[in-house]
Coordinates of C-alpha atoms and ligand atoms in Angstrom, one line a residue:
M1 CA 18.1 -27.3 50.5
K2 CA 16.0 -29.4 53.0
Q3 CA 13.9 -27.7 55.6
M4 CA 12.9 -29.0 59.1
F5 CA 9.6 -30.7 59.7
I6 CA 7.8 -29.0 62.6
G7 CA 4.1 -29.1 63.5
G8 CA 3.3 -30.8 60.2
R9 CA 5.0 -28.1 58.1
W10 CA 8.3 -27.5 56.4
L11 CA 10.3 -24.7 58.1
G12 CA 13.7 -23.2 57.4
A13 CA 16.0 -21.9 60.3
R14 CA 14.8 -18.4 61.4
D15 CA 18.3 -17.0 60.8
G16 CA 18.4 -18.7 57.4
R17 CA 21.4 -20.9 58.3
S18 CA 22.0 -24.3 56.8
M19 CA 24.7 -27.0 56.8
P20 CA 26.1 -29.1 54.0
V21 CA 25.1 -32.7 53.3
V22 CA 28.2 -34.7 52.2
D23 CA 28.6 -38.0 50.4
P24 CA 31.2 -39.9 52.5
S25 CA 32.3 -41.9 49.4
T26 CA 33.4 -38.8 47.6
G27 CA 33.7 -36.1 50.3
Q28 CA 31.5 -33.9 48.0
E29 CA 28.6 -31.8 49.2
F30 CA 25.4 -32.7 47.4
D31 CA 22.7 -30.9 49.3
Q32 CA 22.1 -28.5 52.2
V33 CA 19.9 -29.0 55.3
A34 CA 18.5 -26.3 57.7
R35 CA 20.6 -25.6 60.7
G36 CA 18.0 -25.3 63.5
G37 CA 18.7 -24.0 66.9
A38 CA 17.0 -23.1 70.2
H39 CA 14.2 -21.2 68.4
E40 CA 13.2 -24.1 66.2
V41 CA 13.5 -26.5 69.2
D42 CA 11.0 -24.2 71.1
L43 CA 8.6 -24.5 68.1
A44 CA 9.0 -28.2 67.9
V45 CA 8.5 -28.8 71.6
A46 CA 5.4 -26.6 71.5
A47 CA 4.0 -28.5 68.5
A48 CA 4.6 -31.8 70.3
R49 CA 3.0 -30.5 73.4
A50 CA 0.0 -29.2 71.5
S51 CA -0.4 -32.7 69.8
Q52 CA -1.2 -34.1 73.3
S53 CA -4.4 -32.1 73.5
G54 CA -5.2 -32.4 69.8
A55 CA -6.2 -35.2 67.5
W56 CA -3.1 -37.3 68.5
G57 CA -3.9 -37.1 72.2
R58 CA -7.5 -38.0 71.7
M59 CA -6.8 -41.0 69.5
N60 CA -7.3 -44.4 71.0
A61 CA -4.5 -47.0 71.0
T62 CA -6.0 -49.0 68.1
E63 CA -6.1 -46.0 65.9
R64 CA -2.6 -45.0 66.8
G65 CA -1.4 -48.5 66.1
R66 CA -3.1 -48.5 62.7
I67 CA -1.3 -45.3 61.7
L68 CA 2.0 -46.7 62.8
M69 CA 1.4 -49.8 60.7
K70 CA 0.5 -47.6 57.7
I71 CA 3.8 -45.7 58.2
G72 CA 5.6 -49.1 58.1
Q73 CA 3.8 -49.9 54.9
A74 CA 4.7 -46.5 53.4
V75 CA 8.3 -47.2 54.3
L76 CA 8.2 -50.5 52.4
D77 CA 6.4 -48.8 49.5
H78 CA 9.3 -46.3 49.3
A79 CA 12.0 -48.8 50.3
D80 CA 14.1 -48.3 47.1
E81 CA 14.0 -44.5 47.3
L82 CA 14.8 -44.5 51.1
A83 CA 17.6 -47.0 50.7
K84 CA 19.2 -44.9 48.0
L85 CA 18.9 -41.8 50.1
E86 CA 20.4 -43.6 53.2
A87 CA 23.2 -45.1 51.1
K88 CA 24.1 -41.7 49.6
D89 CA 23.9 -40.0 53.0
T90 CA 26.1 -42.5 54.9
G91 CA 28.2 -44.2 52.2
K92 CA 27.1 -47.7 53.3
P93 CA 26.6 -50.5 50.7
M94 CA 23.2 -50.7 49.1
A95 CA 22.4 -54.1 50.6
T96 CA 23.1 -52.7 54.1
A97 CA 20.9 -49.6 53.4
K98 CA 18.1 -51.8 52.1
N99 CA 18.3 -53.9 55.2
D100 CA 18.2 -50.8 57.4
I101 CA 15.0 -49.6 55.6
N102 CA 13.4 -53.0 56.1
V103 CA 14.3 -52.8 59.8
L104 CA 12.8 -49.3 60.0
A105 CA 9.5 -50.6 58.6
R106 CA 9.6 -53.5 61.1
Y107 CA 9.9 -51.1 64.0
F108 CA 6.7 -49.3 62.9
E109 CA 4.9 -52.6 62.2
F110 CA 6.0 -54.2 65.5
Y111 CA 5.1 -51.2 67.7
G112 CA 2.0 -50.4 65.6
A113 CA 0.7 -54.0 66.3
A114 CA 1.7 -53.6 70.0
A115 CA 0.0 -50.2 70.6
D116 CA -3.3 -51.7 71.8
K117 CA -1.8 -54.7 73.6
V118 CA -0.6 -52.5 76.5
H119 CA -3.1 -53.2 79.2
G120 CA -3.4 -52.1 82.8
E121 CA -3.6 -54.1 86.0
S122 CA -6.1 -54.5 88.8
I123 CA -4.5 -54.5 92.2
P124 CA -6.1 -56.1 95.3
F125 CA -6.3 -53.4 98.0
L126 CA -8.5 -52.5 101.1
N127 CA -12.1 -53.6 101.2
G128 CA -14.3 -51.3 99.3
H129 CA -11.6 -50.1 97.0
Q130 CA -11.0 -50.8 93.3
V131 CA -7.4 -50.1 92.2
T132 CA -6.4 -49.8 88.6
L133 CA -3.0 -49.2 87.2
V134 CA -3.1 -47.6 83.8
R135 CA -0.3 -46.7 81.3
E136 CA -0.1 -43.2 80.0
P137 CA 2.1 -41.3 77.6
L138 CA 5.0 -39.4 79.2
G139 CA 4.1 -36.3 77.1
V140 CA 6.8 -34.7 75.0
T141 CA 9.7 -37.1 74.3
A142 CA 13.0 -35.9 72.9
H143 CA 15.1 -38.2 70.8
I144 CA 18.8 -37.6 69.8
I145 CA 20.3 -40.1 67.5
P146 CA 23.7 -40.8 65.8
W147 CA 24.7 -41.1 62.2
N148 CA 25.7 -44.8 61.9
Y149 CA 22.2 -46.2 61.3
P150 CA 20.0 -43.1 60.9
A151 CA 16.9 -44.9 59.7
Q152 CA 17.1 -47.8 62.1
M153 CA 17.8 -45.5 65.0
L154 CA 14.7 -43.4 64.1
G155 CA 12.5 -46.5 64.0
R156 CA 14.0 -47.9 67.2
T157 CA 13.3 -44.8 69.3
V158 CA 10.5 -43.0 67.6
A159 CA 8.1 -45.9 66.9
P160 CA 7.6 -47.0 70.5
A161 CA 7.3 -43.4 71.7
L162 CA 4.5 -42.8 69.1
A163 CA 2.9 -46.2 69.9
M164 CA 2.4 -44.9 73.5
G165 CA 0.9 -41.6 72.3
N166 CA 3.8 -39.2 73.1
G167 CA 4.5 -36.1 71.1
V168 CA 8.0 -36.6 69.6
V169 CA 10.8 -34.2 68.8
L170 CA 13.7 -35.9 66.9
K171 CA 17.2 -34.4 66.4
P172 CA 19.1 -36.5 63.8
A173 CA 22.8 -36.4 63.6
E174 CA 24.1 -33.4 61.6
D175 CA 25.6 -35.7 59.0
T176 CA 22.5 -37.7 58.3
S177 CA 19.2 -35.9 58.4
L178 CA 17.8 -37.0 55.0
S179 CA 16.0 -40.2 55.9
A180 CA 14.4 -38.7 59.0
L181 CA 12.9 -35.8 57.0
R182 CA 11.5 -38.1 54.4
V183 CA 10.1 -40.5 57.0
A184 CA 8.4 -37.6 58.8
E185 CA 6.8 -36.6 55.5
L186 CA 5.6 -40.2 54.8
A187 CA 4.3 -40.5 58.3
V188 CA 2.0 -37.4 57.9
A189 CA 0.9 -38.7 54.5
A190 CA 0.0 -42.0 56.3
G191 CA -2.3 -40.2 58.7
L192 CA -0.1 -39.2 61.6
P193 CA -1.6 -36.0 63.0
E194 CA 0.5 -32.9 62.8
G195 CA 2.8 -32.2 65.7
A196 CA 3.0 -35.8 66.8
L197 CA 6.5 -36.1 65.1
N198 CA 8.8 -33.1 64.6
V199 CA 12.3 -33.2 63.2
V200 CA 14.7 -30.4 64.1
T201 CA 17.9 -30.7 62.1
G202 CA 21.1 -29.0 63.3
L203 CA 24.3 -29.3 65.3
G204 CA 24.5 -31.2 68.5
E205 CA 25.9 -28.3 70.5
E206 CA 23.0 -26.1 69.2
A207 CA 19.8 -27.9 68.4
G208 CA 20.8 -31.0 70.4
A209 CA 21.8 -29.1 73.6
A210 CA 18.7 -26.9 73.3
L211 CA 16.5 -30.0 73.1
A212 CA 18.1 -31.9 75.9
G213 CA 17.9 -28.8 78.1
H214 CA 14.4 -27.8 77.2
P215 CA 12.2 -27.1 80.2
D216 CA 9.1 -28.5 78.6
I217 CA 10.2 -32.1 77.7
D218 CA 9.3 -35.1 79.7
F219 CA 11.9 -37.7 78.6
I220 CA 15.1 -38.0 76.6
S221 CA 16.2 -41.0 74.6
F222 CA 19.9 -40.5 73.6
T223 CA 22.0 -42.8 71.4
G224 CA 25.6 -41.7 70.8
S225 CA 28.9 -41.2 72.5
N226 CA 29.7 -41.5 76.2
E227 CA 30.9 -37.8 76.3
V228 CA 27.6 -36.4 74.9
G229 CA 25.6 -38.9 76.9
A230 CA 27.0 -37.5 80.1
L231 CA 25.9 -34.0 79.0
V232 CA 22.4 -35.2 78.1
Q233 CA 22.1 -36.9 81.5
Q234 CA 23.1 -33.7 83.2
A235 CA 20.5 -31.8 81.3
A236 CA 17.9 -34.4 82.1
A237 CA 18.8 -34.1 85.8
K238 CA 18.3 -30.3 85.8
S239 CA 14.7 -30.7 84.7
A240 CA 14.2 -34.0 86.7
V241 CA 13.2 -36.0 83.6
K242 CA 14.1 -39.6 82.8
C243 CA 16.6 -40.4 80.1
T244 CA 17.8 -43.6 78.4
L245 CA 21.4 -43.7 77.3
E246 CA 22.5 -46.1 74.6
L247 CA 26.3 -45.5 74.4
G248 CA 29.4 -47.2 73.2
G249 CA 30.6 -50.7 73.3
K250 CA 33.7 -52.9 73.1
S251 CA 31.9 -56.2 72.6
P252 CA 33.8 -59.5 72.9
Q253 CA 33.6 -62.6 70.8
I254 CA 34.6 -65.4 73.3
V255 CA 35.7 -68.4 71.3
F256 CA 36.6 -71.7 73.0
D257 CA 38.7 -74.4 71.4
D258 CA 35.6 -76.7 70.6
V259 CA 34.0 -74.0 68.5
D260 CA 32.2 -74.8 65.2
A261 CA 34.7 -72.7 63.3
D262 CA 32.9 -73.0 59.9
R263 CA 29.9 -71.4 61.5
A264 CA 31.7 -68.9 63.7
V265 CA 34.4 -67.4 61.4
P266 CA 32.2 -65.6 58.8
I267 CA 29.9 -64.3 61.6
I268 CA 32.9 -63.0 63.6
V269 CA 34.3 -61.1 60.6
R270 CA 30.9 -59.7 59.7
A271 CA 30.3 -58.5 63.2
I272 CA 33.2 -56.1 63.0
I273 CA 33.1 -55.2 59.3
Q274 CA 29.4 -54.4 59.1
N275 CA 28.9 -50.7 58.6
A276 CA 32.7 -50.2 58.5
G277 CA 32.9 -51.0 62.2
Q278 CA 30.7 -48.0 63.0
T279 CA 28.2 -50.1 65.0
C280 CA 27.9 -49.7 68.8
T281 CA 27.5 -53.5 69.0
A282 CA 30.4 -54.3 66.7
G283 CA 32.3 -57.4 67.8
S284 CA 35.5 -55.5 68.2
R285 CA 37.4 -57.9 70.4
L286 CA 38.2 -61.5 69.4
L287 CA 39.0 -63.6 72.5
V288 CA 40.3 -67.1 71.6
Q289 CA 41.3 -69.9 73.9
R290 CA 45.1 -70.3 73.7
S291 CA 45.0 -74.0 72.7
A292 CA 43.1 -73.0 69.5
Y293 CA 44.4 -69.4 69.1
E294 CA 46.6 -70.0 66.0
R295 CA 44.1 -72.2 64.3
I296 CA 41.0 -69.9 64.8
V297 CA 42.7 -66.6 64.5
G298 CA 44.4 -67.9 61.3
R299 CA 41.0 -68.7 59.8
V300 CA 39.6 -65.3 60.8
A301 CA 42.6 -63.7 59.2
E302 CA 42.1 -65.6 56.0
A303 CA 38.4 -64.4 55.8
F304 CA 39.4 -60.9 56.9
A305 CA 41.9 -60.5 54.1
K306 CA 39.0 -61.0 51.6
V307 CA 37.1 -58.0 53.0
R308 CA 36.5 -55.4 50.3
V309 CA 35.6 -51.8 50.9
G310 CA 33.8 -49.7 48.2
T311 CA 31.0 -47.3 47.3
P312 CA 27.3 -48.0 47.9
E313 CA 26.9 -49.0 44.2
M314 CA 29.8 -51.5 44.4
D315 CA 27.9 -53.1 47.2
L316 CA 30.9 -54.8 48.8
D317 CA 31.5 -55.7 52.5
C318 CA 31.5 -52.2 53.8
G319 CA 31.7 -48.5 52.7
P320 CA 33.8 -45.5 53.9
V321 CA 33.6 -44.1 57.4
M322 CA 31.2 -41.3 58.0
N323 CA 33.2 -38.0 58.1
P324 CA 36.8 -36.6 58.3
A325 CA 36.7 -36.6 62.2
Q326 CA 35.8 -40.3 62.1
L327 CA 38.5 -41.0 59.5
S328 CA 41.2 -39.4 61.7
R329 CA 39.9 -41.1 64.8
V330 CA 40.2 -44.5 63.3
N331 CA 43.6 -43.7 61.7
R332 CA 44.8 -42.5 65.1
Y333 CA 44.0 -45.8 66.7
V334 CA 45.6 -47.8 63.9
E335 CA 48.7 -45.7 64.1
K336 CA 48.9 -46.3 67.9
A337 CA 48.6 -50.0 67.4
R338 CA 51.4 -49.9 64.7
A339 CA 53.5 -47.7 66.9
S340 CA 53.3 -50.4 69.6
N341 CA 54.5 -53.0 67.0
L342 CA 51.2 -54.9 67.3
K343 CA 51.2 -57.7 64.7
V344 CA 49.0 -57.0 61.7
L345 CA 47.4 -60.4 60.9
A346 CA 45.3 -59.3 58.0
E347 CA 44.1 -56.3 56.1
G348 CA 41.1 -55.8 53.9
R349 CA 41.3 -54.0 50.6
I350 CA 39.8 -50.8 49.3
A351 CA 38.3 -51.4 45.8
D352 CA 40.0 -49.9 42.8
G353 CA 38.3 -46.8 41.3
V354 CA 36.9 -45.2 44.4
A355 CA 37.1 -41.4 44.7
S356 CA 40.2 -40.2 46.4
G357 CA 38.2 -37.7 48.4
G358 CA 36.1 -40.4 50.2
Y359 CA 36.7 -41.3 53.8
W360 CA 38.3 -44.7 53.2
V361 CA 39.8 -46.9 55.8
K362 CA 41.5 -50.3 55.3
P363 CA 40.1 -52.9 57.7
V364 CA 42.7 -54.4 59.9
L365 CA 43.1 -57.3 62.3
F366 CA 45.7 -57.0 65.0
G367 CA 46.9 -60.1 66.9
G368 CA 48.5 -60.7 70.4
V369 CA 47.1 -57.4 71.6
P370 CA 48.1 -56.5 75.2
R371 CA 45.1 -56.4 77.5
D372 CA 45.8 -52.8 78.5
H373 CA 46.4 -51.4 75.1
V374 CA 44.1 -48.6 73.9
I375 CA 42.7 -50.8 71.1
A376 CA 41.9 -53.4 73.7
C377 CA 39.9 -51.0 75.9
E378 CA 38.6 -48.1 73.9
E379 CA 35.9 -48.0 71.3
V380 CA 37.5 -47.4 67.9
F381 CA 34.2 -47.3 66.0
G382 CA 35.9 -48.5 62.8
P383 CA 36.9 -51.7 61.0
V384 CA 39.6 -52.7 63.5
L385 CA 39.5 -56.1 65.2
A386 CA 41.8 -56.9 68.2
A387 CA 42.6 -60.5 68.9
F388 CA 43.7 -61.9 72.4
A389 CA 44.4 -65.3 73.8
F390 CA 42.9 -66.6 77.0
E391 CA 43.6 -69.7 79.1
D392 CA 40.4 -71.0 80.5
E393 CA 36.8 -70.1 81.3
A394 CA 37.7 -67.9 84.3
D395 CA 40.3 -66.0 82.3
A396 CA 37.9 -65.6 79.4
I397 CA 35.3 -64.0 81.7
A398 CA 37.9 -61.7 83.3
L399 CA 39.1 -60.6 79.9
A400 CA 35.5 -60.2 78.5
N401 CA 34.5 -58.0 81.5
G402 CA 37.8 -56.1 81.4
T403 CA 36.6 -52.9 79.7
P404 CA 34.3 -50.1 81.0
Y405 CA 31.7 -51.2 78.5
G406 CA 29.0 -53.9 78.6
L407 CA 26.7 -53.8 75.6
L408 CA 26.9 -57.1 73.7
A409 CA 28.9 -60.3 73.9
A410 CA 29.0 -63.6 72.1
V411 CA 30.1 -67.0 73.4
W412 CA 31.2 -69.8 71.0
T413 CA 31.5 -73.3 72.2
E414 CA 29.9 -76.7 71.6
N415 CA 29.8 -77.3 75.4
A416 CA 26.3 -76.3 76.5
G417 CA 27.1 -76.0 80.2
R418 CA 30.0 -73.7 79.5
L419 CA 27.9 -71.7 77.0
H420 CA 25.4 -70.8 79.7
R421 CA 27.9 -70.4 82.5
V422 CA 29.9 -67.9 80.5
A423 CA 26.8 -66.1 79.2
K424 CA 25.6 -65.6 82.8
A425 CA 29.0 -64.3 84.0
V426 CA 29.5 -61.8 81.2
K427 CA 28.3 -58.2 81.8
A428 CA 26.3 -57.2 78.8
G429 CA 22.8 -56.2 77.8
Q430 CA 22.6 -59.0 75.2
V431 CA 24.6 -62.2 75.0
F432 CA 24.6 -64.3 71.8
M433 CA 25.4 -68.0 72.0
N434 CA 26.9 -69.5 68.9
C435 CA 25.5 -66.6 66.9
Y436 CA 25.8 -62.8 66.8
G437 CA 23.1 -60.2 66.1
A438 CA 24.7 -56.8 65.9
G439 CA 21.8 -54.4 65.5
G440 CA 19.3 -57.0 64.5
G441 CA 16.0 -58.1 66.1
V442 CA 13.5 -55.4 66.7
E443 CA 11.8 -57.8 69.2
L444 CA 14.8 -58.2 71.4
P445 CA 15.3 -55.9 74.4
F446 CA 18.5 -54.0 74.0
G447 CA 20.7 -51.7 76.0
G448 CA 23.8 -51.3 78.0
T449 CA 25.3 -52.3 81.4
K450 CA 28.3 -50.5 83.0
R451 CA 29.4 -47.5 80.8
S452 CA 27.4 -48.6 77.8
G453 CA 24.4 -46.8 79.2
H454 CA 21.1 -47.6 80.9
G455 CA 17.5 -48.1 79.9
R456 CA 16.2 -50.5 77.4
E457 CA 15.0 -50.1 73.8
K458 CA 13.6 -52.6 71.3
G459 CA 11.1 -55.2 72.2
L460 CA 8.0 -54.7 74.3
I461 CA 10.1 -53.3 77.1
A462 CA 10.6 -50.1 75.2
L463 CA 6.9 -49.4 75.7
D464 CA 7.4 -49.3 79.5
E465 CA 10.4 -46.9 79.1
M466 CA 8.4 -44.6 76.9
S467 CA 5.3 -44.3 79.1
T468 CA 4.4 -43.8 82.8
T469 CA 1.8 -45.3 85.1
K470 CA -1.1 -43.8 86.9
T471 CA -2.6 -45.6 89.9
L472 CA -6.4 -45.0 90.1
V473 CA -7.9 -45.7 93.5
H474 CA -11.7 -45.8 93.6
F475 CA -13.6 -46.1 96.9
H476 CA -16.9 -47.6 96.2
G477 CA -17.9 -48.7 99.6
Ligands
LIG501 P1 27.7 -38.2 69.3 O1 28.7 -37.2 68.9 O2 27.5 -38.4 70.8 O3 26.4 -37.7 68.6 C1 25.1 -38.4 68.8 C2 24.0 -37.3 68.7 O4 24.2 -36.3 69.8 C3 24.1 -36.5 67.4 O5 22.8 -36.2 67.0 C4 24.8 -35.3 67.8 O6 24.6 -34.2 67.0 C5 24.2 -35.0 69.2 N1 25.0 -34.1 70.1 C6 26.3 -33.8 69.9 N2 26.6 -32.9 70.9 C7 25.5 -32.7 71.7 C8 25.2 -31.9 72.8 N3 26.1 -31.1 73.4 N4 23.9 -32.0 73.3 C9 23.0 -32.7 72.7 N5 23.2 -33.5 71.7 C10 24.5 -33.5 71.1 O7 28.0 -39.6 68.8 P2 28.4 -40.1 67.3 O8 29.8 -39.7 67.1 O9 27.4 -39.5 66.4 O10 28.1 -41.7 67.4 C11 29.1 -42.5 67.8 C12 28.9 -43.1 69.2 O11 27.5 -43.5 69.4 C13 29.7 -44.3 69.5 O12 30.3 -44.2 70.8 C14 28.7 -45.4 69.4 O13 29.1 -46.6 70.2 C15 27.5 -44.8 70.0 N6 26.3 -45.5 69.5 C16 25.6 -46.3 70.4 C17 24.5 -47.0 70.0 C18 23.7 -47.8 71.0 O14 22.6 -48.2 70.7 N7 24.3 -48.1 72.2 C19 24.1 -47.0 68.7 C20 24.8 -46.2 67.8 C21 25.9 -45.5 68.2 P3 25.7 -33.9 65.9 O15 25.6 -35.0 64.9 O16 25.4 -32.6 65.3 O17 27.1 -33.9 66.5
LIG502 MG1 29.2 -34.1 65.9

């Protein structure tokens, strides 16, 4: 049974409650984790607040950065152990888990190196005045993350908050607490003062809601569904604190007839299959110019049919989905598509010998999808790709922008002018041109437009989000 990490110490839930940790590739419980609630959130917020006036708050930016880089190194030193833990907890292939742990380390290295590069400004003002703009921590920052990339999400949101000197309280998803607990332990061993990073494990409606609604937090970073994002923003509004919301997506791959198909096809398949489609930035819509539709979609179907699903140890293209709710969600969308007689162009295969209790989904590519079908508009969050034909540039843009989401997009064409025109017209936080980077690139500012959320994470811009400014006006005569 794993306890929570609060104020530098391990702590069980006051009422002794815990929740199961389940292996998605067998459906079997293999551990228990403490089920924290409002009481433990109170303790964690108090510890984070106390860190602001303790050793953490007194530390200069260079020292903070050095500790973050040591955490990055500790993650690399324990990469095998962490990757195995993450793979067991999420069911993802070992290669994916290893990459996730490498990205986790990169976040600590990147923000550790950046910590003392955040400088103020001097502003010309009235004669006899010296005005200085300085950056300061927000105070206590609350972080609520989902289960799809637990380690990467932790790095993405926690590392910049620590780099700016905040006291952090993290609530991992109930299904995936293990890597967060281990990283918190490694962080303290690397020199992070107690209370700077606190991990409260528990359910969203208990620990998550208590954290989002806590009167003594200064900021909320939320990654997850639109439904819960709305609740979090309401909670933030009540205490007048800023929040960033990284929500869902329905990202288009926009493919013109002059595409370099050899390059595009494997990347397009990977962008939906990666992590069994449970990626907010999954390329879940394939938009192909009608003049090349049969040819390109045919090639994607050929590659798609080779996709293999299996356990972490089998290390195939993807693993199971996360939990029974996710399994029935994906199956529901696939059944709706079949009920509408949408054409199945290709299906992947589940490897022989996987446990029958695992949450297995067969990847599927649907063709000729009507633009108003649910699988054209709603986020499936599974290995389901929907293909559409478009006529010309204007039609491609209308189709690409035709969902409530605006997270990522990709444009594929050998025509440079068209590449840039379409990239400019598409509503998304990131647009990839003749490439696709679902989840990658810690240096690249990332976030949503439209209903995909607001605020930016990753890159140096996250340091602005996770800090505030103070304007110092000095009259010296
Ligand atoms: P979710 O149900 O919204 O959960 C996200 C987190 O919020 C979990 O830690 C969850 O705890 C917690 N939570 C649940 N109810 C809460 C409440 N009432 N108050 C406060 N916190 C609460 O989302 P999910 O199903 O885990 O993840 C899937 C969604 O996340 C998809 O829509 C996906 O696109 C989105 N996503 C977005 C990004 C991005 O960067 N834009 C990245 C990854 C995922 P429990 O685990 O206990 O429910
Ligand atoms: Mg949940």
